[in-house]
Amino acid sequence: MNTNPDTVIFDWLQDTLKDDCVIVDVGAKFAGWFQKLADQKPNYTQAYLFEPQPNLFANLRDKVFAGEDRVTVYANALSDTISTADFHIDVERKSWSGLQQQRQEATYETVTVDVTTLDSFNFDVDFIKIDVEGNELFTLRGATDTIVRCQPVVYFEGADVHLVPYGYTSDDVLEFFDAVDYDVFDLDLQRVDAVLLQQHFACDSSYYHNFIAMPRKG
C-alpha cells in the first residue's frame, strides 16, 4: 500500500476535479500543498488561501504569490464564529499551531487573529482543503452553507491527537457530513462508517488521518 497521502490525493484530484476549478485552502502554511495541486490543475480559475500565522501570511502575500492575480491570501483563522481569538504558534513545531494549544511541553508564541467563517465570503468553490490541527469540525460548520450550495469536494485531516483541546470526536465529524448529505472516504477510497472513522482517527498512521468527503450519490 502507498503510505504517502499526497501521492494518492493528488492523483485522485487530477482525475476528479475539473480543470477550471476554484480552490480553497484552509491552513495553507507555506503553501507547498497548494502549489502541488496547482501543478496538477494549472488552469484553475481562482484560489483562496487562509493562513493566520503572521509571518507565513506575509510571506505568501508579499513573496510567494505577489502579482499572482488568481491567488488571494487571507490572514483569518476560519471557524464557526466571527470574532477575534488567541492563536498559539508552536515555536518548535509550527505545523501544530492553532486556536488551541496542542502540546503541553511546547513553547508557544500567542498572537491575536481575526476569526471568521468561510460562509461569510460567499465563494463559489469546487474544492476545499482543511488542515487546521483540530479545528476541522468548527471550520466545517462555518462552511455549511457553502458546502450545501456548491457541493465541493472536501479534503480534511482528522486525528484524535488534535481533537482533545477542541472537545469533539470523529462521530461529530461524521454527523456533520451526514447532515449535509455527504459520504466520507479514506485514502483507500472506501466509504467509512462510524467504527472505521474512529479507528482511523485513533491510529498512528498519518495516511489514515486524511479523508475525502463528497456529495452522496443517489
PDB file of C-alpha atoms in Angstrom:
ATOM      1  CA  MET A   1       0.000   0.000   0.000  1.00  0.00           C
ATOM      2  CA  ASN A   2       1.210   3.514  -0.793  1.00  0.00           C
ATOM      3  CA  THR A   3       1.507   5.305   2.552  1.00  0.00           C
ATOM      4  CA  ASN A   4       2.115   8.770   1.133  1.00  0.00           C
ATOM      5  CA  PRO A   5      -1.230  10.611   1.324  1.00  0.00           C
ATOM      6  CA  ASP A   6      -0.100  13.326  -1.092  1.00  0.00           C
ATOM      7  CA  THR A   7       0.606  10.817  -3.847  1.00  0.00           C
ATOM      8  CA  VAL A   8      -2.859   9.333  -3.521  1.00  0.00           C
ATOM      9  CA  ILE A   9      -4.839  12.547  -3.184  1.00  0.00           C
ATOM     10  CA  PHE A  10      -3.075  14.427  -5.981  1.00  0.00           C
ATOM     11  CA  ASP A  11      -3.515  11.547  -8.409  1.00  0.00           C
ATOM     12  CA  TRP A  12      -7.162  11.311  -7.415  1.00  0.00           C
ATOM     13  CA  LEU A  13      -7.762  15.054  -7.706  1.00  0.00           C
ATOM     14  CA  GLN A  14      -6.080  15.093 -11.107  1.00  0.00           C
ATOM     15  CA  ASP A  15      -8.770  12.717 -12.335  1.00  0.00           C
ATOM     16  CA  THR A  16     -11.674  14.161 -10.314  1.00  0.00           C
ATOM     17  CA  LEU A  17     -11.516  17.950 -10.252  1.00  0.00           C
ATOM     18  CA  LYS A  18     -12.446  19.917 -13.332  1.00  0.00           C
ATOM     19  CA  ASP A  19      -9.568  21.847 -14.894  1.00  0.00           C
ATOM     20  CA  ASP A  20     -11.025  25.311 -14.240  1.00  0.00           C
ATOM     21  CA  CYS A  21     -11.711  24.606 -10.559  1.00  0.00           C
ATOM     22  CA  VAL A  22     -11.943  27.128  -7.732  1.00  0.00           C
ATOM     23  CA  ILE A  23      -9.827  26.110  -4.740  1.00  0.00           C
ATOM     24  CA  VAL A  24      -9.974  26.974  -1.033  1.00  0.00           C
ATOM     25  CA  ASP A  25      -7.000  26.011   1.151  1.00  0.00           C
ATOM     26  CA  VAL A  26      -7.643  26.486   4.882  1.00  0.00           C
ATOM     27  CA  GLY A  27      -4.398  26.227   6.821  1.00  0.00           C
ATOM     28  CA  ALA A  28      -2.161  26.932   3.852  1.00  0.00           C
ATOM     29  CA  LYS A  29       1.016  27.268   5.941  1.00  0.00           C
ATOM     30  CA  PHE A  30       3.911  27.554   3.438  1.00  0.00           C
ATOM     31  CA  ALA A  31       1.528  26.789   0.515  1.00  0.00           C
ATOM     32  CA  GLY A  32       3.566  23.795  -0.600  1.00  0.00           C
ATOM     33  CA  TRP A  33       0.449  21.633  -0.684  1.00  0.00           C
ATOM     34  CA  PHE A  34      -1.489  24.155  -2.736  1.00  0.00           C
ATOM     35  CA  GLN A  35       1.359  24.592  -5.195  1.00  0.00           C
ATOM     36  CA  LYS A  36       1.414  20.846  -5.834  1.00  0.00           C
ATOM     37  CA  LEU A  37      -2.306  20.973  -6.563  1.00  0.00           C
ATOM     38  CA  ALA A  38      -1.798  23.989  -8.821  1.00  0.00           C
ATOM     39  CA  ASP A  39       0.791  21.991 -10.763  1.00  0.00           C
ATOM     40  CA  GLN A  40      -1.862  19.292 -11.231  1.00  0.00           C
ATOM     41  CA  LYS A  41      -4.525  21.806 -12.219  1.00  0.00           C
ATOM     42  CA  PRO A  42      -2.641  24.704 -13.858  1.00  0.00           C
ATOM     43  CA  ASN A  43      -5.850  26.070 -15.377  1.00  0.00           C
ATOM     44  CA  TYR A  44      -7.557  26.591 -12.024  1.00  0.00           C
ATOM     45  CA  THR A  45      -9.738  29.698 -12.057  1.00  0.00           C
ATOM     46  CA  GLN A  46      -9.143  31.094  -8.568  1.00  0.00           C
ATOM     47  CA  ALA A  47      -7.618  30.082  -5.253  1.00  0.00           C
ATOM     48  CA  TYR A  48      -8.338  31.436  -1.783  1.00  0.00           C
ATOM     49  CA  LEU A  49      -5.702  30.632   0.829  1.00  0.00           C
ATOM     50  CA  PHE A  50      -6.128  31.139   4.578  1.00  0.00           C
ATOM     51  CA  GLU A  51      -3.102  31.316   6.878  1.00  0.00           C
ATOM     52  CA  PRO A  52      -3.323  33.187  10.211  1.00  0.00           C
ATOM     53  CA  GLN A  53       0.321  32.864  11.285  1.00  0.00           C
ATOM     54  CA  PRO A  54       1.525  36.435  10.618  1.00  0.00           C
ATOM     55  CA  ASN A  55       4.959  35.653   9.208  1.00  0.00           C
ATOM     56  CA  LEU A  56       3.657  32.859   6.983  1.00  0.00           C
ATOM     57  CA  PHE A  57       0.774  35.026   5.769  1.00  0.00           C
ATOM     58  CA  ALA A  58       3.126  37.909   4.931  1.00  0.00           C
ATOM     59  CA  ASN A  59       5.468  35.588   3.048  1.00  0.00           C
ATOM     60  CA  LEU A  60       2.614  34.168   0.978  1.00  0.00           C
ATOM     61  CA  ARG A  61       1.088  37.561   0.230  1.00  0.00           C
ATOM     62  CA  ASP A  62       4.277  39.535  -0.409  1.00  0.00           C
ATOM     63  CA  LYS A  63       6.628  36.948  -1.905  1.00  0.00           C
ATOM     64  CA  VAL A  64       5.194  33.606  -2.933  1.00  0.00           C
ATOM     65  CA  PHE A  65       2.060  34.953  -4.633  1.00  0.00           C
ATOM     66  CA  ALA A  66       2.932  38.604  -5.197  1.00  0.00           C
ATOM     67  CA  GLY A  67       1.491  39.605  -8.561  1.00  0.00           C
ATOM     68  CA  GLU A  68      -0.490  36.360  -8.938  1.00  0.00           C
ATOM     69  CA  ASP A  69      -3.999  37.517  -9.789  1.00  0.00           C
ATOM     70  CA  ARG A  70      -5.583  34.105  -9.315  1.00  0.00           C
ATOM     71  CA  VAL A  71      -4.455  33.678  -5.690  1.00  0.00           C
ATOM     72  CA  THR A  72      -5.828  35.674  -2.754  1.00  0.00           C
ATOM     73  CA  VAL A  73      -4.304  35.140   0.686  1.00  0.00           C
ATOM     74  CA  TYR A  74      -6.194  35.903   3.892  1.00  0.00           C
ATOM     75  CA  ALA A  75      -4.809  36.237   7.419  1.00  0.00           C
ATOM     76  CA  ASN A  76      -8.000  34.918   9.019  1.00  0.00           C
ATOM     77  CA  ALA A  77      -8.419  31.754  11.014  1.00  0.00           C
ATOM     78  CA  LEU A  78     -11.606  30.014   9.909  1.00  0.00           C
ATOM     79  CA  SER A  79     -14.109  28.575  12.359  1.00  0.00           C
ATOM     80  CA  ASP A  80     -17.867  28.758  13.029  1.00  0.00           C
ATOM     81  CA  THR A  81     -17.868  32.231  14.603  1.00  0.00           C
ATOM     82  CA  ILE A  82     -16.821  35.757  13.644  1.00  0.00           C
ATOM     83  CA  SER A  83     -14.610  37.174  16.377  1.00  0.00           C
ATOM     84  CA  THR A  84     -11.005  37.591  17.457  1.00  0.00           C
ATOM     85  CA  ALA A  85      -9.100  34.878  19.272  1.00  0.00           C
ATOM     86  CA  ASP A  86      -5.692  33.842  20.513  1.00  0.00           C
ATOM     87  CA  PHE A  87      -3.708  31.805  18.004  1.00  0.00           C
ATOM     88  CA  HIS A  88      -0.950  29.705  19.526  1.00  0.00           C
ATOM     89  CA  ILE A  89       2.162  29.325  17.377  1.00  0.00           C
ATOM     90  CA  ASP A  90       4.137  26.241  18.365  1.00  0.00           C
ATOM     91  CA  VAL A  91       7.702  27.536  18.143  1.00  0.00           C
ATOM     92  CA  GLU A  92       9.302  24.124  17.630  1.00  0.00           C
ATOM     93  CA  ARG A  93       6.553  22.542  15.523  1.00  0.00           C
ATOM     94  CA  LYS A  94       4.842  25.300  13.553  1.00  0.00           C
ATOM     95  CA  SER A  95       2.578  22.887  11.696  1.00  0.00           C
ATOM     96  CA  TRP A  96       0.865  22.121  15.036  1.00  0.00           C
ATOM     97  CA  SER A  97      -0.081  25.763  15.630  1.00  0.00           C
ATOM     98  CA  GLY A  98      -3.728  26.645  16.080  1.00  0.00           C
ATOM     99  CA  LEU A  99      -6.551  28.156  18.098  1.00  0.00           C
ATOM    100  CA  GLN A 100      -5.837  25.684  20.899  1.00  0.00           C
ATOM    101  CA  GLN A 101      -2.510  24.565  22.315  1.00  0.00           C
ATOM    102  CA  GLN A 102      -1.717  21.020  21.208  1.00  0.00           C
ATOM    103  CA  ARG A 103       1.406  20.047  23.152  1.00  0.00           C
ATOM    104  CA  GLN A 104       1.753  20.706  26.868  1.00  0.00           C
ATOM    105  CA  GLU A 105       5.542  20.667  26.703  1.00  0.00           C
ATOM    106  CA  ALA A 106       5.749  23.088  23.766  1.00  0.00           C
ATOM    107  CA  THR A 107       6.875  26.704  23.710  1.00  0.00           C
ATOM    108  CA  TYR A 108       4.231  28.998  22.240  1.00  0.00           C
ATOM    109  CA  GLU A 109       4.085  32.467  20.802  1.00  0.00           C
ATOM    110  CA  THR A 110       0.500  33.694  21.118  1.00  0.00           C
ATOM    111  CA  VAL A 111      -0.941  36.286  18.751  1.00  0.00           C
ATOM    112  CA  THR A 112      -4.432  37.693  18.304  1.00  0.00           C
ATOM    113  CA  VAL A 113      -6.074  36.858  14.973  1.00  0.00           C
ATOM    114  CA  ASP A 114      -9.340  37.606  13.240  1.00  0.00           C
ATOM    115  CA  VAL A 115     -11.618  34.586  13.114  1.00  0.00           C
ATOM    116  CA  THR A 116     -14.382  34.264  10.563  1.00  0.00           C
ATOM    117  CA  THR A 117     -16.401  31.702   8.635  1.00  0.00           C
ATOM    118  CA  LEU A 118     -15.940  30.507   5.095  1.00  0.00           C
ATOM    119  CA  ASP A 119     -19.638  31.186   4.520  1.00  0.00           C
ATOM    120  CA  SER A 120     -19.069  34.892   5.153  1.00  0.00           C
ATOM    121  CA  PHE A 121     -17.113  35.140   1.870  1.00  0.00           C
ATOM    122  CA  ASN A 122     -19.880  33.607  -0.253  1.00  0.00           C
ATOM    123  CA  PHE A 123     -17.323  31.983  -2.561  1.00  0.00           C
ATOM    124  CA  ASP A 124     -18.336  29.631  -5.349  1.00  0.00           C
ATOM    125  CA  VAL A 125     -15.948  26.716  -4.818  1.00  0.00           C
ATOM    126  CA  ASP A 126     -15.161  23.290  -6.265  1.00  0.00           C
ATOM    127  CA  PHE A 127     -12.622  22.060  -3.736  1.00  0.00           C
ATOM    128  CA  ILE A 128     -11.906  22.780  -0.063  1.00  0.00           C
ATOM    129  CA  LYS A 129      -8.843  21.521   1.780  1.00  0.00           C
ATOM    130  CA  ILE A 130      -8.850  21.877   5.589  1.00  0.00           C
ATOM    131  CA  ASP A 131      -5.779  21.237   7.740  1.00  0.00           C
ATOM    132  CA  VAL A 132      -6.182  23.213  10.953  1.00  0.00           C
ATOM    133  CA  GLU A 133      -4.812  20.954  13.697  1.00  0.00           C
ATOM    134  CA  GLY A 134      -8.052  20.000  15.402  1.00  0.00           C
ATOM    135  CA  ASN A 135     -10.368  22.855  14.475  1.00  0.00           C
ATOM    136  CA  GLU A 136     -11.658  20.996  11.414  1.00  0.00           C
ATOM    137  CA  LEU A 137     -15.192  20.410  12.710  1.00  0.00           C
ATOM    138  CA  PHE A 138     -15.753  24.072  13.559  1.00  0.00           C
ATOM    139  CA  THR A 139     -14.276  25.151  10.229  1.00  0.00           C
ATOM    140  CA  LEU A 140     -16.703  22.796   8.502  1.00  0.00           C
ATOM    141  CA  ARG A 141     -19.633  24.158  10.485  1.00  0.00           C
ATOM    142  CA  GLY A 142     -18.680  27.656   9.401  1.00  0.00           C
ATOM    143  CA  ALA A 143     -18.720  26.453   5.792  1.00  0.00           C
ATOM    144  CA  THR A 144     -22.087  24.666   5.916  1.00  0.00           C
ATOM    145  CA  ASP A 145     -23.918  26.993   3.547  1.00  0.00           C
ATOM    146  CA  THR A 146     -21.014  26.953   1.080  1.00  0.00           C
ATOM    147  CA  ILE A 147     -20.877  23.155   1.118  1.00  0.00           C
ATOM    148  CA  VAL A 148     -24.629  22.765   0.656  1.00  0.00           C
ATOM    149  CA  ARG A 149     -24.769  25.389  -2.100  1.00  0.00           C
ATOM    150  CA  CYS A 150     -21.638  24.458  -4.081  1.00  0.00           C
ATOM    151  CA  GLN A 151     -21.268  20.720  -3.373  1.00  0.00           C
ATOM    152  CA  PRO A 152     -17.443  20.855  -3.399  1.00  0.00           C
ATOM    153  CA  VAL A 153     -15.057  18.013  -2.776  1.00  0.00           C
ATOM    154  CA  VAL A 154     -13.732  18.420   0.784  1.00  0.00           C
ATOM    155  CA  TYR A 155     -10.329  17.067   1.788  1.00  0.00           C
ATOM    156  CA  PHE A 156      -9.672  17.234   5.512  1.00  0.00           C
ATOM    157  CA  GLU A 157      -7.471  15.919   8.285  1.00  0.00           C
ATOM    158  CA  GLY A 158      -8.766  14.192  11.406  1.00  0.00           C
ATOM    159  CA  ALA A 159      -6.779  12.698  14.279  1.00  0.00           C
ATOM    160  CA  ASP A 160      -7.573  12.141  17.935  1.00  0.00           C
ATOM    161  CA  VAL A 161      -4.216  13.617  18.914  1.00  0.00           C
ATOM    162  CA  HIS A 162      -5.513  17.025  17.800  1.00  0.00           C
ATOM    163  CA  LEU A 163      -9.112  16.800  18.997  1.00  0.00           C
ATOM    164  CA  VAL A 164      -8.805  16.739  22.782  1.00  0.00           C
ATOM    165  CA  PRO A 165      -8.396  20.533  23.181  1.00  0.00           C
ATOM    166  CA  TYR A 166     -11.450  21.080  20.950  1.00  0.00           C
ATOM    167  CA  GLY A 167     -13.819  18.701  22.743  1.00  0.00           C
ATOM    168  CA  TYR A 168     -15.328  16.682  19.906  1.00  0.00           C
ATOM    169  CA  THR A 169     -14.918  13.221  18.372  1.00  0.00           C
ATOM    170  CA  SER A 170     -14.926  11.533  14.986  1.00  0.00           C
ATOM    171  CA  ASP A 171     -18.638  10.816  15.495  1.00  0.00           C
ATOM    172  CA  ASP A 172     -19.342  14.558  15.406  1.00  0.00           C
ATOM    173  CA  VAL A 173     -17.477  14.857  12.098  1.00  0.00           C
ATOM    174  CA  LEU A 174     -19.447  12.027  10.530  1.00  0.00           C
ATOM    175  CA  GLU A 175     -22.706  13.509  11.832  1.00  0.00           C
ATOM    176  CA  PHE A 176     -21.818  16.830  10.193  1.00  0.00           C
ATOM    177  CA  PHE A 177     -21.284  15.243   6.799  1.00  0.00           C
ATOM    178  CA  ASP A 178     -24.368  13.070   7.120  1.00  0.00           C
ATOM    179  CA  ALA A 179     -26.436  16.204   7.801  1.00  0.00           C
ATOM    180  CA  VAL A 180     -25.248  17.811   4.542  1.00  0.00           C
ATOM    181  CA  ASP A 181     -25.781  14.534   2.641  1.00  0.00           C
ATOM    182  CA  TYR A 182     -22.102  13.734   2.107  1.00  0.00           C
ATOM    183  CA  ASP A 183     -20.182  10.470   2.310  1.00  0.00           C
ATOM    184  CA  VAL A 184     -16.665  10.280   3.767  1.00  0.00           C
ATOM    185  CA  PHE A 185     -13.921   8.123   2.272  1.00  0.00           C
ATOM    186  CA  ASP A 186     -10.448   7.210   3.456  1.00  0.00           C
ATOM    187  CA  LEU A 187      -7.471   7.242   1.103  1.00  0.00           C
ATOM    188  CA  ASP A 188      -8.113   3.628   0.199  1.00  0.00           C
ATOM    189  CA  LEU A 189     -11.270   5.155  -1.309  1.00  0.00           C
ATOM    190  CA  GLN A 190     -13.547   3.079   0.872  1.00  0.00           C
ATOM    191  CA  ARG A 191     -16.549   4.767   2.443  1.00  0.00           C
ATOM    192  CA  VAL A 192     -16.113   4.962   6.202  1.00  0.00           C
ATOM    193  CA  ASP A 193     -18.764   4.288   8.813  1.00  0.00           C
ATOM    194  CA  ALA A 194     -18.569   5.446  12.444  1.00  0.00           C
ATOM    195  CA  VAL A 195     -16.470   2.461  13.555  1.00  0.00           C
ATOM    196  CA  LEU A 196     -13.886   2.756  10.783  1.00  0.00           C
ATOM    197  CA  LEU A 197     -13.652   6.522  11.146  1.00  0.00           C
ATOM    198  CA  GLN A 198     -12.997   6.117  14.882  1.00  0.00           C
ATOM    199  CA  GLN A 199     -10.253   3.617  14.112  1.00  0.00           C
ATOM    200  CA  HIS A 200      -8.615   5.948  11.614  1.00  0.00           C
ATOM    201  CA  PHE A 201      -8.792   8.965  13.940  1.00  0.00           C
ATOM    202  CA  ALA A 202      -7.196   6.910  16.732  1.00  0.00           C
ATOM    203  CA  CYS A 203      -4.407   5.272  14.725  1.00  0.00           C
ATOM    204  CA  ASP A 204      -0.801   6.431  14.486  1.00  0.00           C
ATOM    205  CA  SER A 205      -0.639   6.451  10.689  1.00  0.00           C
ATOM    206  CA  SER A 206      -0.818   9.906   9.109  1.00  0.00           C
ATOM    207  CA  TYR A 207      -2.037   8.185   5.947  1.00  0.00           C
ATOM    208  CA  TYR A 208      -5.302   7.326   7.703  1.00  0.00           C
ATOM    209  CA  HIS A 209      -5.704  10.811   9.164  1.00  0.00           C
ATOM    210  CA  ASN A 210      -6.731  12.192   5.769  1.00  0.00           C
ATOM    211  CA  PHE A 211     -10.218  11.961   4.300  1.00  0.00           C
ATOM    212  CA  ILE A 212     -12.231  12.847   1.218  1.00  0.00           C
ATOM    213  CA  ALA A 213     -15.861  13.937   1.572  1.00  0.00           C
ATOM    214  CA  MET A 214     -18.172  14.073  -1.420  1.00  0.00           C
ATOM    215  CA  PRO A 215     -21.882  14.617  -2.073  1.00  0.00           C
ATOM    216  CA  ARG A 216     -23.816  11.422  -1.599  1.00  0.00           C
ATOM    217  CA  LYS A 217     -24.913   9.771  -4.830  1.00  0.00           C
ATOM    218  CA  GLY A 218     -28.486   8.737  -5.385  1.00  0.00           C
TER     219      GLY A 218
END
